[in-house]
Amino acid sequence: MSNYDDLKPDFSKGLLTVILQHHTNKNVLMVGYMNEEAFEMTKKEEVVWFYSRSKERLWKKGESSQNIQYVKEMYLDCDQDALLILVDPAGPTCHRNTESCFDVAPAFTLKDIEQTIQDRSKEQGGASYTHYLLTEGTDKIAKKFGEEAVEVIIAAKNADKKDTANETADLLYHLGVLLHDQGITIDDVATVLAERHQKSNNFKGERKDIDVW
């Protein structure tokens, strides 16, 4: 369980303004309010609790719909009176059955490819191309990934931007299948990139090791 004891909101001004943001695509999902008890419940259970101003009571987001908002990270603003929570929603956040209470188009991320591959992998006797590759195994997947890498190189050498973009999309998809086959997630790769980025920032002005960037 994460430790948020270092977060000290200022409730002297009233309720804490809370912004929920999707932890992967970064879409803003909703705005709500917490009193101190709701904040403590959120820390303890690592799911989002609010204080309802209209009903004058605590309520767990998703208590009726079961679309619980699971806490991934929490950050206070500089004045300690607004809280940003990165969440993993169990379902649509808005009562309209949409991802967000704001009318914004969902951002596409590599996590969407990962989720699609995961869904296809669970198909029983599935006829999808993804299911076929995963059934064939690592050698077939690696071969296809290599072929797609060559296609990207050829498109780039031909200076064809549209074709390069299309072939890169194919390459990223096959990389996703290869990662799934190896039990590696996008988050695992992101962790490595974040560590390298941090090392790069720490060594500005000095010679960088090839493993940094």
PDB file of C-alpha atoms in Angstrom:
ATOM      1  CA  MET A   1       0.000   0.000   0.000  1.00  0.00           C
ATOM      2  CA  SER A   2       1.269   3.470  -0.897  1.00  0.00           C
ATOM      3  CA  ASN A   3       2.061   5.974   1.822  1.00  0.00           C
ATOM      4  CA  TYR A   4       0.453   9.402   1.447  1.00  0.00           C
ATOM      5  CA  ASP A   5       1.201  10.604   4.975  1.00  0.00           C
ATOM      6  CA  ASP A   6       3.363  13.398   3.552  1.00  0.00           C
ATOM      7  CA  LEU A   7       0.267  14.966   1.933  1.00  0.00           C
ATOM      8  CA  LYS A   8      -1.117  17.633   4.280  1.00  0.00           C
ATOM      9  CA  PRO A   9      -4.134  19.359   2.684  1.00  0.00           C
ATOM     10  CA  ASP A  10      -5.243  22.729   4.039  1.00  0.00           C
ATOM     11  CA  PHE A  11      -8.881  22.317   5.103  1.00  0.00           C
ATOM     12  CA  SER A  12      -8.957  25.713   6.832  1.00  0.00           C
ATOM     13  CA  LYS A  13     -10.442  27.248   3.660  1.00  0.00           C
ATOM     14  CA  GLY A  14     -13.201  24.648   3.427  1.00  0.00           C
ATOM     15  CA  LEU A  15     -13.548  21.575   1.234  1.00  0.00           C
ATOM     16  CA  LEU A  16     -10.625  20.283  -0.804  1.00  0.00           C
ATOM     17  CA  THR A  17     -11.101  20.562  -4.575  1.00  0.00           C
ATOM     18  CA  VAL A  18     -10.269  17.222  -6.207  1.00  0.00           C
ATOM     19  CA  ILE A  19      -9.479  16.518  -9.860  1.00  0.00           C
ATOM     20  CA  LEU A  20      -9.556  12.944 -11.151  1.00  0.00           C
ATOM     21  CA  GLN A  21      -7.289  12.182 -14.106  1.00  0.00           C
ATOM     22  CA  HIS A  22      -6.892   8.869 -15.926  1.00  0.00           C
ATOM     23  CA  HIS A  23      -3.476   7.483 -15.053  1.00  0.00           C
ATOM     24  CA  THR A  24      -2.635   6.298 -18.587  1.00  0.00           C
ATOM     25  CA  ASN A  25      -4.276   8.548 -21.194  1.00  0.00           C
ATOM     26  CA  LYS A  26      -4.224  11.579 -18.824  1.00  0.00           C
ATOM     27  CA  ASN A  27      -7.800  12.591 -19.643  1.00  0.00           C
ATOM     28  CA  VAL A  28      -9.420  14.723 -16.944  1.00  0.00           C
ATOM     29  CA  LEU A  29     -12.357  12.644 -15.698  1.00  0.00           C
ATOM     30  CA  MET A  30     -14.209  14.775 -13.153  1.00  0.00           C
ATOM     31  CA  VAL A  31     -14.008  17.337 -10.354  1.00  0.00           C
ATOM     32  CA  GLY A  32     -15.281  16.666  -6.842  1.00  0.00           C
ATOM     33  CA  TYR A  33     -14.768  17.731  -3.235  1.00  0.00           C
ATOM     34  CA  MET A  34     -13.394  16.142  -0.073  1.00  0.00           C
ATOM     35  CA  ASN A  35     -13.579  16.955   3.581  1.00  0.00           C
ATOM     36  CA  GLU A  36     -10.868  15.633   5.879  1.00  0.00           C
ATOM     37  CA  GLU A  37     -12.699  12.382   6.539  1.00  0.00           C
ATOM     38  CA  ALA A  38     -13.136  11.653   2.827  1.00  0.00           C
ATOM     39  CA  PHE A  39      -9.450  12.368   2.278  1.00  0.00           C
ATOM     40  CA  GLU A  40      -8.449   9.955   5.044  1.00  0.00           C
ATOM     41  CA  MET A  41     -10.776   7.271   3.661  1.00  0.00           C
ATOM     42  CA  THR A  42      -9.227   7.735   0.219  1.00  0.00           C
ATOM     43  CA  LYS A  43      -5.730   7.313   1.649  1.00  0.00           C
ATOM     44  CA  LYS A  44      -6.722   4.258   3.676  1.00  0.00           C
ATOM     45  CA  GLU A  45      -8.644   2.344   1.008  1.00  0.00           C
ATOM     46  CA  GLU A  46      -6.847   3.710  -2.086  1.00  0.00           C
ATOM     47  CA  VAL A  47     -10.184   4.258  -3.805  1.00  0.00           C
ATOM     48  CA  VAL A  48     -11.709   7.714  -4.212  1.00  0.00           C
ATOM     49  CA  TRP A  49     -14.141   9.022  -1.608  1.00  0.00           C
ATOM     50  CA  PHE A  50     -15.867  12.391  -1.867  1.00  0.00           C
ATOM     51  CA  TYR A  51     -18.016  14.616   0.303  1.00  0.00           C
ATOM     52  CA  SER A  52     -21.394  15.333  -1.278  1.00  0.00           C
ATOM     53  CA  ARG A  53     -22.361  18.957  -0.768  1.00  0.00           C
ATOM     54  CA  SER A  54     -25.982  18.300  -1.789  1.00  0.00           C
ATOM     55  CA  LYS A  55     -26.503  15.196   0.373  1.00  0.00           C
ATOM     56  CA  GLU A  56     -24.117  16.360   3.089  1.00  0.00           C
ATOM     57  CA  ARG A  57     -22.474  12.979   3.500  1.00  0.00           C
ATOM     58  CA  LEU A  58     -19.457  10.924   2.411  1.00  0.00           C
ATOM     59  CA  TRP A  59     -19.806   8.871  -0.737  1.00  0.00           C
ATOM     60  CA  LYS A  60     -17.487   6.457  -2.488  1.00  0.00           C
ATOM     61  CA  LYS A  61     -17.248   7.182  -6.192  1.00  0.00           C
ATOM     62  CA  GLY A  62     -18.908   4.230  -7.932  1.00  0.00           C
ATOM     63  CA  GLU A  63     -20.774   3.005  -4.862  1.00  0.00           C
ATOM     64  CA  SER A  64     -23.923   2.521  -6.966  1.00  0.00           C
ATOM     65  CA  SER A  65     -22.500   1.841 -10.433  1.00  0.00           C
ATOM     66  CA  GLN A  66     -19.487  -0.145  -9.166  1.00  0.00           C
ATOM     67  CA  ASN A  67     -17.307   2.055 -11.374  1.00  0.00           C
ATOM     68  CA  ILE A  68     -14.785   2.450  -8.570  1.00  0.00           C
ATOM     69  CA  GLN A  69     -11.883   4.874  -9.052  1.00  0.00           C
ATOM     70  CA  TYR A  70      -8.697   3.146  -7.904  1.00  0.00           C
ATOM     71  CA  VAL A  71      -5.961   5.521  -6.741  1.00  0.00           C
ATOM     72  CA  LYS A  72      -2.608   5.268  -8.530  1.00  0.00           C
ATOM     73  CA  GLU A  73      -0.983   8.573  -7.476  1.00  0.00           C
ATOM     74  CA  MET A  74      -1.978  11.719  -5.564  1.00  0.00           C
ATOM     75  CA  TYR A  75      -0.515  15.233  -5.685  1.00  0.00           C
ATOM     76  CA  LEU A  76      -1.356  18.427  -3.794  1.00  0.00           C
ATOM     77  CA  ASP A  77      -1.026  21.801  -5.487  1.00  0.00           C
ATOM     78  CA  CYS A  78       1.334  24.499  -4.207  1.00  0.00           C
ATOM     79  CA  ASP A  79      -1.344  26.052  -1.952  1.00  0.00           C
ATOM     80  CA  GLN A  80      -2.289  22.675  -0.449  1.00  0.00           C
ATOM     81  CA  ASP A  81      -5.972  23.257  -1.218  1.00  0.00           C
ATOM     82  CA  ALA A  82      -6.436  21.263  -4.434  1.00  0.00           C
ATOM     83  CA  LEU A  83      -5.710  17.580  -4.999  1.00  0.00           C
ATOM     84  CA  LEU A  84      -4.891  15.805  -8.264  1.00  0.00           C
ATOM     85  CA  ILE A  85      -5.567  12.059  -8.206  1.00  0.00           C
ATOM     86  CA  LEU A  86      -4.411   9.775 -11.017  1.00  0.00           C
ATOM     87  CA  VAL A  87      -6.869   6.899 -11.090  1.00  0.00           C
ATOM     88  CA  ASP A  88      -7.509   3.563 -12.758  1.00  0.00           C
ATOM     89  CA  PRO A  89     -11.296   3.634 -13.304  1.00  0.00           C
ATOM     90  CA  ALA A  90     -13.220   0.366 -13.104  1.00  0.00           C
ATOM     91  CA  GLY A  91     -15.654   1.796 -15.661  1.00  0.00           C
ATOM     92  CA  PRO A  92     -17.088   5.066 -16.992  1.00  0.00           C
ATOM     93  CA  THR A  93     -16.566   7.924 -14.556  1.00  0.00           C
ATOM     94  CA  CYS A  94     -19.518  10.079 -15.608  1.00  0.00           C
ATOM     95  CA  HIS A  95     -23.164   9.276 -14.782  1.00  0.00           C
ATOM     96  CA  ARG A  96     -23.811   9.572 -18.538  1.00  0.00           C
ATOM     97  CA  ASN A  97     -21.808   6.348 -18.955  1.00  0.00           C
ATOM     98  CA  THR A  98     -18.924   8.200 -20.590  1.00  0.00           C
ATOM     99  CA  GLU A  99     -15.263   8.036 -19.621  1.00  0.00           C
ATOM    100  CA  SER A 100     -15.175  11.686 -18.585  1.00  0.00           C
ATOM    101  CA  CYS A 101     -17.616  14.286 -17.275  1.00  0.00           C
ATOM    102  CA  PHE A 102     -15.949  16.617 -19.773  1.00  0.00           C
ATOM    103  CA  ASP A 103     -16.731  16.218 -23.456  1.00  0.00           C
ATOM    104  CA  VAL A 104     -13.230  15.433 -24.614  1.00  0.00           C
ATOM    105  CA  ALA A 105     -12.249  12.757 -27.099  1.00  0.00           C
ATOM    106  CA  PRO A 106     -10.350   9.911 -25.389  1.00  0.00           C
ATOM    107  CA  ALA A 107      -6.636  10.039 -26.167  1.00  0.00           C
ATOM    108  CA  PHE A 108      -5.164   6.974 -27.851  1.00  0.00           C
ATOM    109  CA  THR A 109      -2.099   5.485 -26.174  1.00  0.00           C
ATOM    110  CA  LEU A 110       0.027   2.360 -26.464  1.00  0.00           C
ATOM    111  CA  LYS A 111      -1.960   1.035 -23.515  1.00  0.00           C
ATOM    112  CA  ASP A 112      -4.927   0.729 -25.882  1.00  0.00           C
ATOM    113  CA  ILE A 113      -2.892  -1.583 -28.128  1.00  0.00           C
ATOM    114  CA  GLU A 114      -1.819  -3.541 -25.058  1.00  0.00           C
ATOM    115  CA  GLN A 115      -5.426  -3.934 -23.887  1.00  0.00           C
ATOM    116  CA  THR A 116      -6.567  -5.102 -27.327  1.00  0.00           C
ATOM    117  CA  ILE A 117      -3.805  -7.715 -27.430  1.00  0.00           C
ATOM    118  CA  GLN A 118      -4.724  -8.880 -23.933  1.00  0.00           C
ATOM    119  CA  ASP A 119      -8.376  -9.199 -24.963  1.00  0.00           C
ATOM    120  CA  ARG A 120      -7.507 -11.145 -28.112  1.00  0.00           C
ATOM    121  CA  SER A 121      -5.229 -13.485 -26.150  1.00  0.00           C
ATOM    122  CA  LYS A 122      -8.193 -14.611 -24.043  1.00  0.00           C
ATOM    123  CA  GLU A 123     -10.317 -15.618 -27.022  1.00  0.00           C
ATOM    124  CA  GLN A 124     -11.317 -19.268 -27.052  1.00  0.00           C
ATOM    125  CA  GLY A 125     -10.505 -20.551 -30.521  1.00  0.00           C
ATOM    126  CA  GLY A 126     -10.212 -16.975 -31.674  1.00  0.00           C
ATOM    127  CA  ALA A 127      -9.835 -16.219 -35.355  1.00  0.00           C
ATOM    128  CA  SER A 128      -8.038 -12.895 -34.912  1.00  0.00           C
ATOM    129  CA  TYR A 129      -4.551 -12.287 -36.286  1.00  0.00           C
ATOM    130  CA  THR A 130      -3.341 -11.485 -32.777  1.00  0.00           C
ATOM    131  CA  HIS A 131      -4.614 -14.816 -31.459  1.00  0.00           C
ATOM    132  CA  TYR A 132      -2.917 -16.575 -34.388  1.00  0.00           C
ATOM    133  CA  LEU A 133       0.466 -14.969 -33.670  1.00  0.00           C
ATOM    134  CA  LEU A 134       0.292 -15.745 -29.959  1.00  0.00           C
ATOM    135  CA  THR A 135      -0.640 -19.351 -30.728  1.00  0.00           C
ATOM    136  CA  GLU A 136       2.275 -19.703 -33.143  1.00  0.00           C
ATOM    137  CA  GLY A 137       4.709 -18.512 -30.468  1.00  0.00           C
ATOM    138  CA  THR A 138       7.841 -16.418 -30.050  1.00  0.00           C
ATOM    139  CA  ASP A 139       9.679 -17.420 -33.234  1.00  0.00           C
ATOM    140  CA  LYS A 140       6.755 -16.437 -35.475  1.00  0.00           C
ATOM    141  CA  ILE A 141       6.133 -13.193 -33.567  1.00  0.00           C
ATOM    142  CA  ALA A 142       9.823 -12.221 -33.660  1.00  0.00           C
ATOM    143  CA  LYS A 143       9.998 -12.987 -37.385  1.00  0.00           C
ATOM    144  CA  LYS A 144       7.013 -10.735 -38.100  1.00  0.00           C
ATOM    145  CA  PHE A 145       8.458  -7.987 -35.927  1.00  0.00           C
ATOM    146  CA  GLY A 146      11.719  -8.165 -37.889  1.00  0.00           C
ATOM    147  CA  GLU A 147       9.844  -7.998 -41.188  1.00  0.00           C
ATOM    148  CA  GLU A 148       7.929  -4.917 -40.049  1.00  0.00           C
ATOM    149  CA  ALA A 149      11.163  -3.242 -38.925  1.00  0.00           C
ATOM    150  CA  VAL A 150      12.559  -3.740 -42.429  1.00  0.00           C
ATOM    151  CA  GLU A 151       9.382  -2.240 -43.907  1.00  0.00           C
ATOM    152  CA  VAL A 152       9.873   0.867 -41.777  1.00  0.00           C
ATOM    153  CA  ILE A 153      13.460   1.206 -42.980  1.00  0.00           C
ATOM    154  CA  ILE A 154      12.420   0.861 -46.631  1.00  0.00           C
ATOM    155  CA  ALA A 155       9.675   3.468 -46.253  1.00  0.00           C
ATOM    156  CA  ALA A 156      12.090   5.846 -44.532  1.00  0.00           C
ATOM    157  CA  LYS A 157      14.716   5.341 -47.229  1.00  0.00           C
ATOM    158  CA  ASN A 158      12.057   6.196 -49.816  1.00  0.00           C
ATOM    159  CA  ALA A 159      11.269   9.379 -47.831  1.00  0.00           C
ATOM    160  CA  ASP A 160       7.584   8.453 -47.859  1.00  0.00           C
ATOM    161  CA  LYS A 161       6.161   9.999 -44.667  1.00  0.00           C
ATOM    162  CA  LYS A 162       2.698   8.431 -44.949  1.00  0.00           C
ATOM    163  CA  ASP A 163       4.072   4.972 -45.663  1.00  0.00           C
ATOM    164  CA  THR A 164       6.616   5.326 -42.856  1.00  0.00           C
ATOM    165  CA  ALA A 165       3.858   6.241 -40.416  1.00  0.00           C
ATOM    166  CA  ASN A 166       1.744   3.264 -41.548  1.00  0.00           C
ATOM    167  CA  GLU A 167       4.637   0.829 -41.302  1.00  0.00           C
ATOM    168  CA  THR A 168       5.600   2.222 -37.893  1.00  0.00           C
ATOM    169  CA  ALA A 169       2.055   1.595 -36.694  1.00  0.00           C
ATOM    170  CA  ASP A 170       2.408  -2.032 -37.827  1.00  0.00           C
ATOM    171  CA  LEU A 171       5.781  -2.248 -36.102  1.00  0.00           C
ATOM    172  CA  LEU A 172       4.402  -0.945 -32.792  1.00  0.00           C
ATOM    173  CA  TYR A 173       1.524  -3.407 -32.936  1.00  0.00           C
ATOM    174  CA  HIS A 174       3.883  -6.356 -33.506  1.00  0.00           C
ATOM    175  CA  LEU A 175       6.132  -5.040 -30.730  1.00  0.00           C
ATOM    176  CA  GLY A 176       3.083  -5.080 -28.459  1.00  0.00           C
ATOM    177  CA  VAL A 177       2.427  -8.723 -29.354  1.00  0.00           C
ATOM    178  CA  LEU A 178       6.076  -9.589 -28.717  1.00  0.00           C
ATOM    179  CA  LEU A 179       6.023  -7.842 -25.332  1.00  0.00           C
ATOM    180  CA  HIS A 180       2.827  -9.689 -24.368  1.00  0.00           C
ATOM    181  CA  ASP A 181       4.423 -12.979 -25.394  1.00  0.00           C
ATOM    182  CA  GLN A 182       7.359 -12.194 -23.090  1.00  0.00           C
ATOM    183  CA  GLY A 183       5.174 -11.108 -20.172  1.00  0.00           C
ATOM    184  CA  ILE A 184       6.350  -7.487 -20.391  1.00  0.00           C
ATOM    185  CA  THR A 185       3.938  -4.560 -20.042  1.00  0.00           C
ATOM    186  CA  ILE A 186       4.041  -1.014 -21.381  1.00  0.00           C
ATOM    187  CA  ASP A 187       4.440   0.119 -17.777  1.00  0.00           C
ATOM    188  CA  ASP A 188       7.589  -2.021 -17.471  1.00  0.00           C
ATOM    189  CA  VAL A 189       9.081  -0.260 -20.491  1.00  0.00           C
ATOM    190  CA  ALA A 190       7.925   3.152 -19.246  1.00  0.00           C
ATOM    191  CA  THR A 191       9.706   2.521 -15.933  1.00  0.00           C
ATOM    192  CA  VAL A 192      13.000   1.918 -17.745  1.00  0.00           C
ATOM    193  CA  LEU A 193      12.526   5.047 -19.868  1.00  0.00           C
ATOM    194  CA  ALA A 194      11.715   7.136 -16.787  1.00  0.00           C
ATOM    195  CA  GLU A 195      14.848   5.885 -15.022  1.00  0.00           C
ATOM    196  CA  ARG A 196      17.000   6.742 -18.034  1.00  0.00           C
ATOM    197  CA  HIS A 197      15.375  10.156 -18.325  1.00  0.00           C
ATOM    198  CA  GLN A 198      16.120  10.853 -14.673  1.00  0.00           C
ATOM    199  CA  LYS A 199      19.741   9.762 -15.092  1.00  0.00           C
ATOM    200  CA  SER A 200      20.040  11.988 -18.147  1.00  0.00           C
ATOM    201  CA  ASN A 201      18.798  14.993 -16.164  1.00  0.00           C
ATOM    202  CA  ASN A 202      21.189  14.195 -13.317  1.00  0.00           C
ATOM    203  CA  PHE A 203      24.197  14.194 -15.637  1.00  0.00           C
ATOM    204  CA  LYS A 204      23.554  17.332 -17.674  1.00  0.00           C
ATOM    205  CA  GLY A 205      26.817  18.880 -18.801  1.00  0.00           C
ATOM    206  CA  GLU A 206      28.733  15.648 -18.246  1.00  0.00           C
ATOM    207  CA  ARG A 207      29.479  12.728 -20.535  1.00  0.00           C
ATOM    208  CA  LYS A 208      26.429  10.472 -20.656  1.00  0.00           C
ATOM    209  CA  ASP A 209      26.714   6.727 -20.531  1.00  0.00           C
ATOM    210  CA  ILE A 210      25.276   4.990 -23.581  1.00  0.00           C
ATOM    211  CA  ASP A 211      22.716   3.271 -21.343  1.00  0.00           C
ATOM    212  CA  VAL A 212      21.319   6.648 -20.243  1.00  0.00           C
ATOM    213  CA  TRP A 213      20.557   8.008 -23.723  1.00  0.00           C
TER     214      TRP A 213
END
